[in-house]
């Protein structure tokens, strides 16, 4: 029985994922005409149309979608194993891709990598800042970062940071014109700087806890942002109250440029964890990064 050649399957999977012969040809380093001929040959061999071609895009047929879902992950597994073998050298090498929120990237990942990367020049780390709950398997990340309370049960989780607390803060200029809130419900009468979350587009509720009593407050205000820097700038300028991780405002609190309120309602909660699916053969580079990020008290 003749040995199968899977080059045409690789070509099909790449075209289907890129939804373009042009982009797929560039990715595979072949001409567009040669790639088209390869895919057409596969369709003829199977006796099935796998792709629907239009002037604007290429999309898989029902048969093509089935083949993509079955063949695609298997090629990824093979590529991962080959990459792991390639990296089995005296010096671990390769790129580790991590998705994380802005605060985790700034407060946890950056300081750890500052110490790790100079001693490991052949290891590259790519960090994508994303507030959404990214599917790291589907998006082909090596790992993600989430708070401990948000972790999926089927993932391996490594603690990479201490417990966290939130802080409600405002500038002295703001409090010269507004009374201090005594309880979280008082925030409904304040101009609060809000945060829009990307996952469902909703506004972040401010969460509080005291004596085992949990309370979520839906605040309102004139300003809504989707990043830390602009919220921090707005609260420093006295434009309203902000709900921030307390490590980000520690220096301002020490200097007196911001004032903290409702501190007794801001209880600690589990900090950041690195999470990733179970791999039988993780690359040496990935293992080194995980160890560098591991939180040690």
Coordinates of C-alpha atoms in Angstrom, one line a residue:
X1 CA 0.0 0.0 0.0
X2 CA 1.5 3.4 -1.0
X3 CA 2.5 5.8 1.8
X4 CA 0.1 8.7 2.2
X5 CA 1.5 12.2 1.5
X6 CA -0.2 14.7 3.9
X7 CA 1.1 17.9 2.3
X8 CA -2.3 18.4 0.6
X9 CA -4.0 18.1 4.0
X10 CA -1.7 20.8 5.5
X11 CA -2.4 23.0 2.5
X12 CA -6.2 22.6 2.9
X13 CA -6.1 23.3 6.7
X14 CA -4.0 26.4 6.2
X15 CA -6.4 27.8 3.5
X16 CA -9.5 27.0 5.5
X17 CA -8.1 28.7 8.6
X18 CA -6.8 31.8 6.7
X19 CA -10.0 31.9 4.6
X20 CA -7.7 33.0 1.7
X21 CA -5.4 31.3 -0.8
X22 CA -3.3 34.4 -0.9
X23 CA -2.6 34.6 2.9
X24 CA -2.2 30.8 3.1
X25 CA 0.3 30.8 0.2
X26 CA 2.4 33.4 2.0
X27 CA 2.3 31.5 5.3
X28 CA 3.3 28.2 3.5
X29 CA 5.9 29.9 1.3
X30 CA 4.4 28.6 -2.0
X31 CA 2.8 30.2 -5.0
X32 CA -1.0 30.8 -5.0
X33 CA -1.4 28.8 -8.1
X34 CA 0.5 25.8 -6.8
X35 CA -1.5 26.0 -3.5
X36 CA -4.8 26.1 -5.4
X37 CA -3.7 23.1 -7.6
X38 CA -2.8 21.1 -4.4
X39 CA -6.2 21.7 -2.8
X40 CA -8.0 20.9 -6.0
X41 CA -6.1 17.6 -6.2
X42 CA -7.1 16.7 -2.7
X43 CA -10.8 17.4 -3.6
X44 CA -10.5 15.2 -6.7
X45 CA -8.9 12.5 -4.7
X46 CA -11.6 12.5 -2.1
X47 CA -14.4 13.1 -4.6
X48 CA -15.7 16.0 -2.4
X49 CA -15.7 19.7 -2.6
X50 CA -14.0 21.0 0.5
X51 CA -13.9 24.8 -0.1
X52 CA -16.4 27.3 -1.4
X53 CA -14.5 30.0 -3.3
X54 CA -15.8 33.6 -3.9
X55 CA -14.1 36.7 -5.0
X56 CA -13.8 37.9 -1.4
X57 CA -13.2 34.9 0.7
X58 CA -12.8 31.2 0.9
X59 CA -14.9 29.1 3.4
X60 CA -15.1 25.4 4.1
X61 CA -18.1 23.3 2.9
X62 CA -19.8 20.9 5.4
X63 CA -17.3 18.2 4.4
X64 CA -14.4 20.7 4.6
X65 CA -15.5 21.8 8.1
X66 CA -15.5 18.2 9.3
X67 CA -12.1 17.6 7.8
X68 CA -10.8 20.8 9.3
X69 CA -12.1 20.0 12.8
X70 CA -10.5 16.5 12.7
X71 CA -7.3 17.0 10.9
X72 CA -6.4 20.5 12.1
X73 CA -5.8 19.7 15.8
X74 CA -3.7 16.6 14.9
X75 CA -1.3 18.7 12.8
X76 CA -1.0 21.1 15.8
X77 CA -0.1 18.2 18.1
X78 CA 2.6 17.0 15.6
X79 CA 4.0 20.6 15.3
X80 CA 4.0 21.0 19.1
X81 CA 5.9 17.7 19.5
X82 CA 8.4 18.7 16.8
X83 CA 8.9 22.1 18.4
X84 CA 9.5 20.4 21.7
X85 CA 12.2 18.1 20.2
X86 CA 13.8 21.1 18.4
X87 CA 14.1 22.9 21.8
X88 CA 15.8 20.0 23.6
X89 CA 19.2 21.6 23.6
X90 CA 21.7 22.8 26.1
X91 CA 20.0 26.2 26.1
X92 CA 16.2 26.2 26.0
X93 CA 14.9 28.3 23.1
X94 CA 11.6 29.2 21.6
X95 CA 8.7 31.6 22.0
X96 CA 6.2 31.4 24.8
X97 CA 2.8 33.2 24.2
X98 CA 0.8 34.4 27.2
X99 CA -2.5 36.3 27.3
X100 CA -3.2 38.5 30.4
X101 CA -5.0 41.5 31.6
X102 CA -3.3 44.8 31.7
X103 CA -2.8 44.9 35.5
X104 CA -1.4 41.3 35.6
X105 CA 1.0 42.1 32.7
X106 CA 2.3 45.2 34.5
X107 CA 2.4 44.1 38.1
X108 CA 3.3 40.5 37.8
X109 CA 4.6 39.4 34.4
X110 CA 6.9 42.3 33.7
X111 CA 8.9 42.3 37.0
X112 CA 9.4 38.5 36.8
X113 CA 10.5 38.6 33.2
X114 CA 12.9 41.5 33.8
X115 CA 14.9 39.1 36.0
X116 CA 14.4 36.0 33.8
X117 CA 15.0 37.1 30.2
X118 CA 18.6 38.4 30.5
X119 CA 19.8 35.0 31.6
X120 CA 17.9 33.2 28.9
X121 CA 18.6 35.1 25.6
X122 CA 17.2 32.3 23.4
X123 CA 13.7 32.4 25.0
X124 CA 11.2 34.9 23.7
X125 CA 8.0 35.8 25.6
X126 CA 5.0 37.3 23.7
X127 CA 2.4 38.9 26.0
X128 CA -1.0 39.9 24.6
X129 CA -3.0 42.2 26.9
X130 CA -6.7 41.2 26.8
X131 CA -9.4 41.7 29.5
X132 CA -11.6 39.0 27.9
X133 CA -11.6 35.4 29.1
X134 CA -9.6 34.2 26.1
X135 CA -9.8 30.6 25.0
X136 CA -6.1 29.9 25.1
X137 CA -6.4 26.6 23.3
X138 CA -8.4 28.0 20.4
X139 CA -6.2 31.1 20.1
X140 CA -3.0 29.0 20.4
X141 CA -1.6 30.6 23.5
X142 CA 0.8 28.6 25.7
X143 CA -0.8 30.0 28.8
X144 CA -3.1 32.7 30.2
X145 CA -3.3 34.7 33.4
X146 CA -6.5 35.0 35.5
X147 CA -7.5 35.6 39.0
X148 CA -7.7 32.5 41.1
X149 CA -11.5 32.7 41.4
X150 CA -12.0 32.7 37.6
X151 CA -10.0 29.5 36.8
X152 CA -11.4 26.7 34.7
X153 CA -11.3 23.4 36.5
X154 CA -9.7 21.5 33.6
X155 CA -6.6 23.7 33.6
X156 CA -3.3 23.4 35.4
X157 CA -3.0 26.5 37.6
X158 CA 0.2 28.0 39.1
X159 CA 0.0 30.8 41.6
X160 CA 2.1 33.8 40.3
X161 CA 1.1 36.6 42.6
X162 CA 0.0 37.4 46.2
X163 CA -3.5 38.0 47.4
X164 CA -5.0 41.2 46.1
X165 CA -7.3 44.0 47.4
X166 CA -9.2 46.7 45.6
X167 CA -9.2 50.3 46.7
X168 CA -11.8 53.1 46.2
X169 CA -9.9 56.3 45.8
X170 CA -10.4 59.9 45.0
X171 CA -8.3 63.1 44.8
X172 CA -8.3 65.7 47.6
X173 CA -9.9 68.1 45.1
X174 CA -12.8 65.8 44.6
X175 CA -13.4 65.3 48.3
X176 CA -13.4 69.1 48.9
X177 CA -16.6 69.2 46.9
X178 CA -18.1 65.8 47.8
X179 CA -18.7 64.0 51.2
X180 CA -16.8 60.7 51.9
X181 CA -18.9 57.6 51.3
X182 CA -19.5 55.8 54.6
X183 CA -20.9 52.6 53.1
X184 CA -20.8 51.2 49.5
X185 CA -24.4 52.2 48.9
X186 CA -23.3 55.8 49.2
X187 CA -21.4 55.4 45.9
X188 CA -24.6 55.7 43.9
X189 CA -24.5 59.5 44.8
X190 CA -21.0 59.9 43.5
X191 CA -19.4 60.5 40.1
X192 CA -17.6 57.1 39.6
X193 CA -15.0 56.5 36.9
X194 CA -16.2 53.3 35.3
X195 CA -14.6 50.3 33.5
X196 CA -16.1 48.6 30.5
X197 CA -15.3 44.9 30.2
X198 CA -14.7 43.5 26.7
X199 CA -16.1 40.0 27.3
X200 CA -19.8 41.0 27.1
X201 CA -19.4 44.8 26.9
X202 CA -20.8 45.3 30.4
X203 CA -19.7 47.8 33.0
X204 CA -17.7 46.4 35.8
X205 CA -19.6 46.3 39.1
X206 CA -17.7 47.3 42.2
X207 CA -17.5 44.4 44.6
X208 CA -17.4 44.7 48.4
X209 CA -17.3 42.4 51.4
X210 CA -17.4 42.9 55.1
X211 CA -18.1 40.4 57.9
X212 CA -19.0 37.7 55.4
X213 CA -21.6 40.0 53.7
X214 CA -20.9 40.5 50.0
X215 CA -22.3 43.5 48.1
X216 CA -22.1 44.5 44.5
X217 CA -22.7 48.1 43.6
X218 CA -23.7 49.3 40.1
X219 CA -22.1 52.7 40.1
X220 CA -22.6 55.6 37.6
X221 CA -20.5 58.4 36.4
X222 CA -19.6 60.6 33.5
X223 CA -16.5 58.8 32.4
X224 CA -16.0 55.2 31.1
X225 CA -12.7 53.7 30.1
X226 CA -11.4 50.2 29.1
X227 CA -7.8 50.6 30.4
X228 CA -6.0 51.4 33.6
X229 CA -3.9 54.3 32.6
X230 CA -6.9 56.6 31.7
X231 CA -8.8 55.7 34.8
X232 CA -5.8 56.5 37.0
X233 CA -5.2 59.8 35.2
X234 CA -8.9 60.8 35.6
X235 CA -9.0 60.0 39.3
X236 CA -5.8 61.9 39.9
X237 CA -7.3 65.0 38.2
X238 CA -10.3 64.9 40.6
X239 CA -12.9 63.8 38.0
X240 CA -14.4 61.2 40.2
X241 CA -13.9 58.1 42.3
X242 CA -12.1 55.0 41.0
X243 CA -12.0 51.3 41.9
X244 CA -8.4 50.1 41.4
X245 CA -6.1 47.4 42.5
X246 CA -4.5 48.9 45.6
X247 CA -0.9 48.2 44.5
X248 CA -1.4 50.7 41.6
X249 CA -2.4 53.5 43.9
X250 CA -0.1 52.8 46.8
X251 CA 2.4 55.5 45.9
X252 CA -0.4 58.1 45.4
X253 CA -1.8 57.2 48.8
X254 CA 1.6 57.5 50.4
X255 CA 2.1 61.0 48.8
X256 CA -1.5 62.1 49.6
X257 CA -2.3 62.7 46.0
X258 CA -5.2 60.2 46.4
X259 CA -7.4 59.4 49.4
X260 CA -8.7 55.9 50.1
X261 CA -12.3 55.3 51.3
X262 CA -14.3 52.2 52.3
X263 CA -11.1 50.4 53.1
X264 CA -12.9 48.1 55.6
X265 CA -15.2 46.9 52.8
X266 CA -12.4 45.9 50.5
X267 CA -11.5 42.3 51.5
X268 CA -8.5 40.4 50.1
X269 CA -9.1 37.8 47.3
X270 CA -7.1 35.2 45.4
X271 CA -4.4 36.8 43.2
X272 CA -3.2 35.9 39.7
X273 CA -2.6 32.4 38.5
X274 CA -0.9 31.2 35.3
X275 CA -3.1 28.5 33.7
X276 CA -2.5 26.1 30.8
X277 CA -3.8 22.8 29.5
X278 CA -2.0 19.6 30.6
X279 CA 0.8 18.8 28.1
X280 CA 2.7 15.6 28.1
X281 CA 5.8 17.2 26.6
X282 CA 6.0 20.9 27.5
X283 CA 9.0 22.6 25.9
X284 CA 12.0 23.4 28.1
X285 CA 11.5 27.1 27.4
X286 CA 7.9 27.0 28.6
X287 CA 8.9 25.1 31.7
X288 CA 11.5 27.7 32.5
X289 CA 9.0 30.6 32.1
X290 CA 6.5 28.8 34.4
X291 CA 9.1 28.4 37.1
X292 CA 10.2 32.0 36.7
X293 CA 6.7 33.2 37.2
X294 CA 5.8 30.9 40.1
X295 CA 5.0 33.0 43.2
X296 CA 7.3 32.3 46.2
X297 CA 6.4 33.8 49.6

